[in-house]
Amino acid sequence: MGFTKSVEAQYVDDFDVPDSVYITRHKPNKATFYSSLVPGLGQYYNQKYWKIPIIYGGFTGLIYYASYNNYVYKKYRQEYKWATDDDPDTKSPYPAANTLRLKNTWRRYRDLCFIGIGALYLLQMIDANVDAHFFDFTIDKDLSMRAEPMLMPDYTDVTGNRTETPLGMRITVTF
């Protein structure tokens, strides 16, 4: 003797909510992820299109100067090698102390450009995250301040004396 029970689900048409009713939230994590994949993609996701040329202009300038500084660094590195070796065929017209100083200076400039590239990469990711947080933030045009006189209620002070009705000013800020 078996016990069987059939169950059927109830379906009500009122629970079908169209997709347009749901509010899609702008996700800061998604903007940060996009910016980490491709610089400027987070700004595109946030609809801040005007920032993309600035980002790529910054990367272009920093990469150009890193390449130029690396070229000059290699030139002075070779001059320093020629100035310090004992081979009479490879004499440098510059003193060894000067070439060493110039080599280190141009290497520092090159390294600073590489640090700048990394800083710009992180900065554009942070910018995409912050812009995504403020994506749904709106500022209404109803920013107002209203000041009006006001009568304060009577009260009894600490000694038990009843005070007169003081006049005051009520300031209301609406935003």
Coordinates of N, CA and C in Angstrom, one line a residue:
M1 N 0.8 -1.2 0.0 CA 0.0 0.0 0.0 C 0.9 1.2 0.0
G2 N 0.9 1.9 -1.1 CA 1.8 3.1 -1.2 C 1.0 4.4 -1.1
F3 N 1.7 5.3 -0.6 CA 1.0 6.6 -0.5 C 1.6 7.6 -1.5
T4 N 0.9 8.1 -2.4 CA 1.3 9.0 -3.4 C 0.5 10.3 -3.3
K5 N 1.2 11.4 -3.5 CA 0.5 12.6 -3.5 C 1.1 13.4 -4.7
S6 N 0.2 14.0 -5.4 CA 0.7 14.8 -6.5 C 0.6 16.3 -6.1
V7 N 1.6 17.0 -6.6 CA 1.7 18.4 -6.2 C 1.8 19.2 -7.5
E8 N 1.1 20.2 -7.7 CA 1.2 21.1 -8.9 C 1.5 22.5 -8.4
A9 N 2.3 23.1 -9.2 CA 2.7 24.5 -8.9 C 1.6 25.4 -9.4
Q10 N 1.4 26.5 -8.6 CA 0.4 27.4 -9.1 C 1.1 28.5 -9.9
Y11 N 0.5 28.9 -10.9 CA 1.1 30.0 -11.8 C 0.2 31.1 -11.8
V12 N 0.6 32.3 -11.5 CA -0.2 33.5 -11.5 C 0.5 34.5 -12.5
D13 N -0.3 35.0 -13.4 CA 0.2 35.9 -14.4 C 0.7 37.3 -13.8
D14 N 0.2 37.6 -12.6 CA 0.6 38.9 -12.0 C 2.0 38.9 -11.5
F15 N 2.6 37.8 -11.4 CA 4.0 37.7 -10.9 C 5.0 37.9 -12.0
D16 N 4.6 37.9 -13.3 CA 5.5 38.2 -14.4 C 5.8 39.6 -14.5
V17 N 6.9 40.0 -14.1 CA 7.3 41.4 -14.1 C 8.2 41.6 -15.3
P18 N 7.9 42.6 -16.2 CA 8.8 42.8 -17.3 C 10.2 43.2 -16.9
D19 N 11.2 43.0 -17.7 CA 12.5 43.3 -17.4 C 12.8 44.8 -17.2
S20 N 11.9 45.6 -17.9 CA 12.1 47.1 -17.8 C 11.8 47.6 -16.4
V21 N 11.1 46.9 -15.6 CA 10.8 47.4 -14.3 C 12.0 47.3 -13.3
Y22 N 12.9 46.3 -13.5 CA 14.0 46.1 -12.7 C 15.0 47.3 -12.9
I23 N 15.5 47.8 -11.8 CA 16.5 48.9 -11.9 C 17.9 48.2 -12.0
T24 N 18.6 48.5 -13.0 CA 20.0 48.0 -13.1 C 20.9 49.0 -12.4
R25 N 21.7 48.4 -11.5 CA 22.6 49.2 -10.8 C 23.9 49.3 -11.5
H26 N 24.6 50.4 -11.4 CA 25.9 50.6 -12.0 C 26.9 50.1 -11.0
K27 N 27.7 49.1 -11.5 CA 28.6 48.4 -10.5 C 30.0 48.9 -10.6
P28 N 30.5 49.5 -9.5 CA 31.9 50.0 -9.4 C 32.9 48.9 -9.7
N29 N 32.6 47.6 -9.2 CA 33.6 46.6 -9.4 C 33.8 46.2 -10.9
K30 N 32.7 46.3 -11.6 CA 32.7 46.1 -13.0 C 33.6 47.1 -13.7
A31 N 33.4 48.4 -13.4 CA 34.2 49.5 -14.0 C 35.6 49.3 -13.7
T32 N 36.0 48.9 -12.4 CA 37.4 48.7 -12.1 C 38.0 47.5 -12.8
F33 N 37.2 46.5 -12.9 CA 37.7 45.3 -13.7 C 37.9 45.7 -15.2
Y34 N 37.0 46.4 -15.8 CA 37.2 46.8 -17.2 C 38.4 47.7 -17.3
S35 N 38.6 48.6 -16.4 CA 39.8 49.4 -16.5 C 41.1 48.7 -16.3
S36 N 41.0 47.6 -15.5 CA 42.2 46.8 -15.3 C 42.5 46.0 -16.5
L37 N 41.5 45.6 -17.3 CA 41.7 44.8 -18.5 C 42.3 45.7 -19.6
V38 N 41.6 46.8 -19.9 CA 42.0 47.8 -21.0 C 41.9 49.2 -20.4
P39 N 43.0 49.9 -20.3 CA 42.9 51.3 -19.8 C 41.9 52.1 -20.6
G40 N 41.0 52.8 -19.9 CA 40.0 53.6 -20.5 C 38.6 52.9 -20.7
L41 N 38.6 51.5 -20.6 CA 37.4 50.8 -20.8 C 36.4 51.0 -19.6
G42 N 36.9 51.3 -18.4 CA 36.1 51.6 -17.3 C 35.4 53.0 -17.4
Q43 N 36.2 53.9 -18.0 CA 35.6 55.2 -18.3 C 34.5 55.1 -19.4
Y44 N 34.7 54.2 -20.3 CA 33.7 54.0 -21.3 C 32.4 53.4 -20.7
Y45 N 32.6 52.5 -19.8 CA 31.5 51.9 -19.1 C 30.7 52.9 -18.3
N46 N 31.5 53.9 -17.7 CA 30.9 54.9 -16.9 C 30.3 56.1 -17.8
Q47 N 30.5 56.0 -19.1 CA 30.0 57.0 -20.0 C 30.7 58.3 -19.8
K48 N 32.0 58.3 -19.4 CA 32.9 59.4 -19.3 C 33.8 59.4 -20.5
Y49 N 33.3 59.6 -21.7 CA 34.1 59.4 -22.9 C 35.2 60.4 -23.1
W50 N 35.1 61.6 -22.5 CA 36.1 62.6 -22.7 C 37.4 62.3 -21.9
K51 N 37.3 61.4 -21.0 CA 38.5 61.0 -20.3 C 39.5 60.1 -21.0
I52 N 38.9 59.3 -22.0 CA 39.7 58.3 -22.7 C 40.9 58.9 -23.4
P53 N 40.7 60.0 -24.2 CA 41.8 60.6 -24.9 C 42.9 61.1 -23.9
I54 N 42.5 61.6 -22.8 CA 43.4 62.1 -21.8 C 44.3 60.9 -21.3
I55 N 43.6 59.8 -21.0 CA 44.4 58.6 -20.5 C 45.4 58.1 -21.6
Y56 N 44.9 58.0 -22.8 CA 45.8 57.5 -23.8 C 46.9 58.5 -24.2
G57 N 46.6 59.8 -24.1 CA 47.6 60.8 -24.3 C 48.7 60.7 -23.2
G58 N 48.2 60.5 -22.0 CA 49.2 60.3 -20.9 C 50.1 59.1 -21.1
F59 N 49.5 58.0 -21.5 CA 50.3 56.8 -21.7 C 51.2 57.0 -22.9
T60 N 50.8 57.6 -24.0 CA 51.6 57.9 -25.1 C 52.8 58.7 -24.8
G61 N 52.5 59.8 -24.1 CA 53.6 60.7 -23.7 C 54.7 60.0 -22.8
L62 N 54.2 59.3 -21.8 CA 55.1 58.6 -20.9 C 55.9 57.5 -21.6
I63 N 55.2 56.8 -22.5 CA 56.0 55.7 -23.2 C 57.0 56.3 -24.1
Y64 N 56.6 57.4 -24.8 CA 57.6 58.1 -25.7 C 58.8 58.6 -24.9
Y65 N 58.6 59.2 -23.8 CA 59.7 59.7 -23.0 C 60.5 58.6 -22.3
A66 N 59.9 57.5 -21.9 CA 60.6 56.4 -21.4 C 61.5 55.8 -22.5
S67 N 61.0 55.7 -23.7 CA 61.8 55.2 -24.8 C 63.0 56.1 -25.1
Y68 N 62.7 57.5 -25.2 CA 63.8 58.4 -25.4 C 64.8 58.4 -24.3
N69 N 64.4 58.4 -23.1 CA 65.4 58.3 -22.0 C 66.2 57.0 -22.0
N70 N 65.5 55.9 -22.4 CA 66.3 54.7 -22.5 C 67.3 54.7 -23.6
Y71 N 67.0 55.4 -24.7 CA 67.9 55.5 -25.8 C 69.2 56.4 -25.4
V72 N 68.9 57.5 -24.7 CA 70.0 58.3 -24.2 C 70.8 57.6 -23.1
Y73 N 70.1 56.9 -22.2 CA 70.8 56.1 -21.2 C 71.7 55.1 -21.8
K74 N 71.3 54.3 -22.8 CA 72.1 53.3 -23.5 C 73.3 54.0 -24.2
K75 N 73.1 55.2 -24.7 CA 74.2 55.9 -25.4 C 75.3 56.3 -24.3
Y76 N 74.9 56.8 -23.2 CA 75.9 57.2 -22.1 C 76.5 55.9 -21.4
R77 N 75.7 54.9 -21.4 CA 76.2 53.6 -20.8 C 77.4 53.1 -21.7
Q78 N 77.2 53.2 -23.0 CA 78.3 52.7 -23.9 C 79.5 53.7 -23.8
E79 N 79.2 55.0 -23.7 CA 80.3 55.9 -23.6 C 81.1 55.7 -22.3
Y80 N 80.4 55.3 -21.2 CA 81.1 55.0 -20.0 C 81.9 53.7 -20.1
K81 N 81.4 52.7 -20.8 CA 82.2 51.5 -21.0 C 83.4 51.8 -21.8
W82 N 83.3 52.7 -22.8 CA 84.5 53.1 -23.6 C 85.5 53.9 -22.8
A83 N 85.0 54.7 -21.9 CA 85.8 55.6 -21.1 C 86.6 54.8 -20.1
T84 N 86.0 53.7 -19.6 CA 86.7 52.9 -18.5 C 87.4 51.7 -19.0
D85 N 87.3 51.3 -20.2 CA 88.1 50.1 -20.7 C 89.5 50.5 -21.0
D86 N 90.4 49.5 -21.2 CA 91.8 49.8 -21.5 C 92.1 49.7 -23.0
D87 N 91.1 49.5 -23.8 CA 91.3 49.4 -25.2 C 91.6 50.7 -25.8
P88 N 92.7 50.9 -26.5 CA 93.0 52.2 -27.1 C 92.1 52.6 -28.3
D89 N 91.5 51.6 -28.9 CA 90.6 51.8 -30.1 C 89.3 52.4 -29.7
T90 N 88.9 52.2 -28.4 CA 87.5 52.7 -28.0 C 87.7 53.8 -26.9
K91 N 88.3 54.9 -27.3 CA 88.4 56.0 -26.4 C 87.2 56.9 -26.5
S92 N 86.7 57.3 -25.4 CA 85.5 58.2 -25.4 C 86.0 59.7 -25.3
P93 N 85.3 60.6 -26.0 CA 85.7 62.0 -25.9 C 85.3 62.6 -24.5
Y94 N 84.5 61.9 -23.7 CA 84.0 62.4 -22.5 C 84.8 61.8 -21.3
P95 N 85.0 62.5 -20.2 CA 85.6 61.9 -19.1 C 84.7 60.8 -18.4
A96 N 85.3 59.9 -17.8 CA 84.5 58.8 -17.2 C 83.5 59.3 -16.1
A97 N 84.0 60.2 -15.3 CA 83.1 60.7 -14.2 C 81.8 61.4 -14.8
N98 N 82.0 62.2 -15.9 CA 80.8 62.8 -16.5 C 79.9 61.8 -17.1
T99 N 80.4 60.8 -17.8 CA 79.6 59.8 -18.4 C 78.8 59.0 -17.4
L100 N 79.5 58.7 -16.3 CA 78.8 57.9 -15.2 C 77.7 58.8 -14.6
R101 N 77.9 60.0 -14.4 CA 76.8 60.9 -13.9 C 75.6 61.0 -14.9
L102 N 76.0 61.2 -16.1 CA 74.9 61.3 -17.2 C 74.2 60.0 -17.3
K103 N 74.9 58.9 -17.3 CA 74.3 57.6 -17.4 C 73.3 57.4 -16.3
N104 N 73.7 57.7 -15.1 CA 72.8 57.5 -13.9 C 71.6 58.4 -14.0
T105 N 71.8 59.7 -14.5 CA 70.7 60.6 -14.6 C 69.7 60.2 -15.6
W106 N 70.1 59.7 -16.7 CA 69.1 59.3 -17.8 C 68.4 58.0 -17.4
R107 N 69.1 57.1 -16.6 CA 68.5 55.9 -16.1 C 67.4 56.3 -15.1
R108 N 67.7 57.3 -14.3 CA 66.7 57.7 -13.3 C 65.4 58.3 -14.0
Y109 N 65.7 59.1 -15.1 CA 64.6 59.7 -15.8 C 63.7 58.5 -16.5
R110 N 64.4 57.5 -17.0 CA 63.7 56.4 -17.6 C 62.9 55.7 -16.6
D111 N 63.5 55.4 -15.4 CA 62.8 54.7 -14.4 C 61.6 55.5 -13.8
L112 N 61.7 56.8 -13.8 CA 60.6 57.6 -13.3 C 59.4 57.6 -14.3
C113 N 59.8 57.5 -15.6 CA 58.7 57.3 -16.6 C 58.0 56.0 -16.5
F114 N 58.7 55.0 -16.2 CA 58.1 53.7 -15.9 C 57.2 53.7 -14.7
I115 N 57.6 54.4 -13.7 CA 56.8 54.5 -12.5 C 55.6 55.3 -12.8
G116 N 55.7 56.4 -13.6 CA 54.6 57.2 -14.0 C 53.6 56.4 -14.8
I117 N 54.0 55.5 -15.7 CA 53.1 54.6 -16.4 C 52.3 53.7 -15.5
G118 N 53.0 53.2 -14.5 CA 52.3 52.4 -13.5 C 51.3 53.2 -12.6
A119 N 51.7 54.4 -12.3 CA 50.8 55.3 -11.5 C 49.6 55.7 -12.3
L120 N 49.8 56.0 -13.6 CA 48.7 56.4 -14.5 C 47.7 55.2 -14.6
Y121 N 48.3 54.0 -14.7 CA 47.4 52.8 -14.8 C 46.5 52.7 -13.6
L122 N 47.2 52.8 -12.4 CA 46.4 52.7 -11.2 C 45.4 53.9 -11.0
L123 N 45.8 55.0 -11.4 CA 45.0 56.2 -11.3 C 43.7 56.1 -12.2
Q124 N 43.9 55.6 -13.4 CA 42.7 55.5 -14.2 C 41.7 54.4 -13.7
M125 N 42.3 53.4 -13.0 CA 41.4 52.3 -12.4 C 40.7 53.0 -11.2
I126 N 41.3 53.7 -10.4 CA 40.7 54.4 -9.2 C 39.6 55.4 -9.7
D127 N 40.0 56.1 -10.8 CA 39.0 57.1 -11.4 C 37.8 56.4 -11.9
A128 N 37.9 55.2 -12.5 CA 36.7 54.5 -13.0 C 35.9 54.0 -11.8
N129 N 36.5 53.6 -10.8 CA 35.8 53.1 -9.6 C 35.0 54.3 -8.9
V130 N 35.7 55.4 -8.8 CA 35.0 56.5 -8.1 C 33.9 57.0 -9.0
D131 N 34.1 57.1 -10.3 CA 33.0 57.6 -11.2 C 31.8 56.6 -11.2
A132 N 32.1 55.3 -11.1 CA 31.0 54.3 -11.0 C 30.2 54.5 -9.7
H133 N 30.9 54.8 -8.6 CA 30.2 55.1 -7.4 C 29.2 56.3 -7.5
F134 N 29.6 57.3 -8.2 CA 28.8 58.5 -8.4 C 28.0 58.5 -9.6
F135 N 27.9 57.4 -10.3 CA 27.1 57.3 -11.6 C 25.6 57.6 -11.3
D136 N 25.0 57.1 -10.3 CA 23.6 57.3 -10.0 C 23.3 58.5 -9.1
F137 N 24.4 59.2 -8.8 CA 24.2 60.4 -7.9 C 23.7 61.5 -8.7
T138 N 22.7 62.2 -8.3 CA 22.1 63.3 -9.0 C 22.0 64.5 -8.1
I139 N 22.2 65.6 -8.6 CA 22.1 66.9 -7.9 C 20.9 67.6 -8.5
D140 N 19.8 67.7 -7.7 CA 18.7 68.4 -8.2 C 18.9 69.9 -8.2
K141 N 18.1 70.6 -9.0 CA 18.3 72.0 -9.1 C 17.6 72.7 -7.9
D142 N 16.9 72.0 -7.1 CA 16.2 72.6 -5.9 C 17.2 72.6 -4.7
L143 N 18.2 73.4 -4.9 CA 19.1 73.6 -3.7 C 18.7 75.0 -3.2
S144 N 18.1 75.0 -2.0 CA 17.7 76.2 -1.4 C 17.9 76.3 0.1
M145 N 17.9 77.6 0.5 CA 18.1 77.8 2.0 C 17.0 78.8 2.3
R146 N 16.3 78.5 3.4 CA 15.2 79.4 3.8 C 15.4 79.8 5.2
A147 N 15.4 81.1 5.5 CA 15.5 81.6 6.9 C 14.3 82.3 7.3
E148 N 13.7 82.0 8.4 CA 12.5 82.7 8.9 C 12.6 82.9 10.4
P149 N 11.9 83.9 10.9 CA 11.9 84.1 12.4 C 11.0 83.0 13.0
M150 N 11.3 82.7 14.3 CA 10.6 81.7 15.0 C 10.5 82.0 16.4
L151 N 9.4 81.6 17.0 CA 9.2 81.8 18.5 C 9.5 80.5 19.1
M152 N 10.4 80.5 20.0 CA 10.8 79.3 20.7 C 9.8 79.0 21.8
P153 N 9.5 77.8 22.2 CA 8.6 77.5 23.2 C 9.1 77.9 24.6
D154 N 8.1 78.2 25.5 CA 8.5 78.6 26.9 C 9.2 77.4 27.5
Y155 N 10.1 77.7 28.4 CA 10.7 76.6 29.1 C 11.1 77.2 30.5
T156 N 11.4 76.2 31.4 CA 11.8 76.6 32.7 C 13.3 76.3 32.8
D157 N 14.1 77.3 33.3 CA 15.5 77.1 33.4 C 15.8 76.2 34.7
V158 N 17.1 76.1 35.0 CA 17.6 75.2 36.0 C 17.1 75.6 37.4
T159 N 17.0 76.9 37.6 CA 16.6 77.4 38.9 C 15.1 77.3 39.1
G160 N 14.3 77.0 38.1 CA 12.9 76.9 38.3 C 12.2 78.1 37.8
N161 N 12.9 79.1 37.3 CA 12.2 80.3 36.8 C 11.7 80.1 35.4
R162 N 10.6 80.5 35.2 CA 10.0 80.4 33.8 C 10.5 81.6 33.0
T163 N 11.0 81.3 31.8 CA 11.5 82.4 31.0 C 10.5 82.9 30.0
E164 N 10.8 84.0 29.4 CA 9.9 84.6 28.4 C 10.1 83.8 27.1
T165 N 9.2 84.0 26.2 CA 9.3 83.4 24.9 C 10.4 84.0 24.2
P166 N 11.5 83.3 23.9 CA 12.6 83.9 23.2 C 12.3 83.8 21.7
L167 N 12.9 84.8 21.0 CA 12.8 84.8 19.5 C 14.0 84.1 19.0
G168 N 13.8 83.5 17.8 CA 14.9 82.7 17.3 C 14.8 82.8 15.7
M169 N 15.8 82.1 15.1 CA 15.8 82.1 13.6 C 15.9 80.6 13.2
R170 N 15.0 80.3 12.3 CA 15.0 78.9 11.8 C 15.6 78.9 10.4
I171 N 16.6 78.1 10.2 CA 17.2 78.0 8.9 C 17.0 76.6 8.3
T172 N 16.4 76.6 7.2 CA 16.1 75.3 6.6 C 16.8 75.2 5.3
V173 N 17.6 74.1 5.1 CA 18.4 73.9 3.9 C 17.8 72.7 3.2
T174 N 17.4 72.9 2.0 CA 16.8 71.8 1.2 C 17.7 71.4 0.1
F175 N 18.0 70.1 0.0 CA 18.9 69.6 -1.1 C 18.5 68.3 -1.5

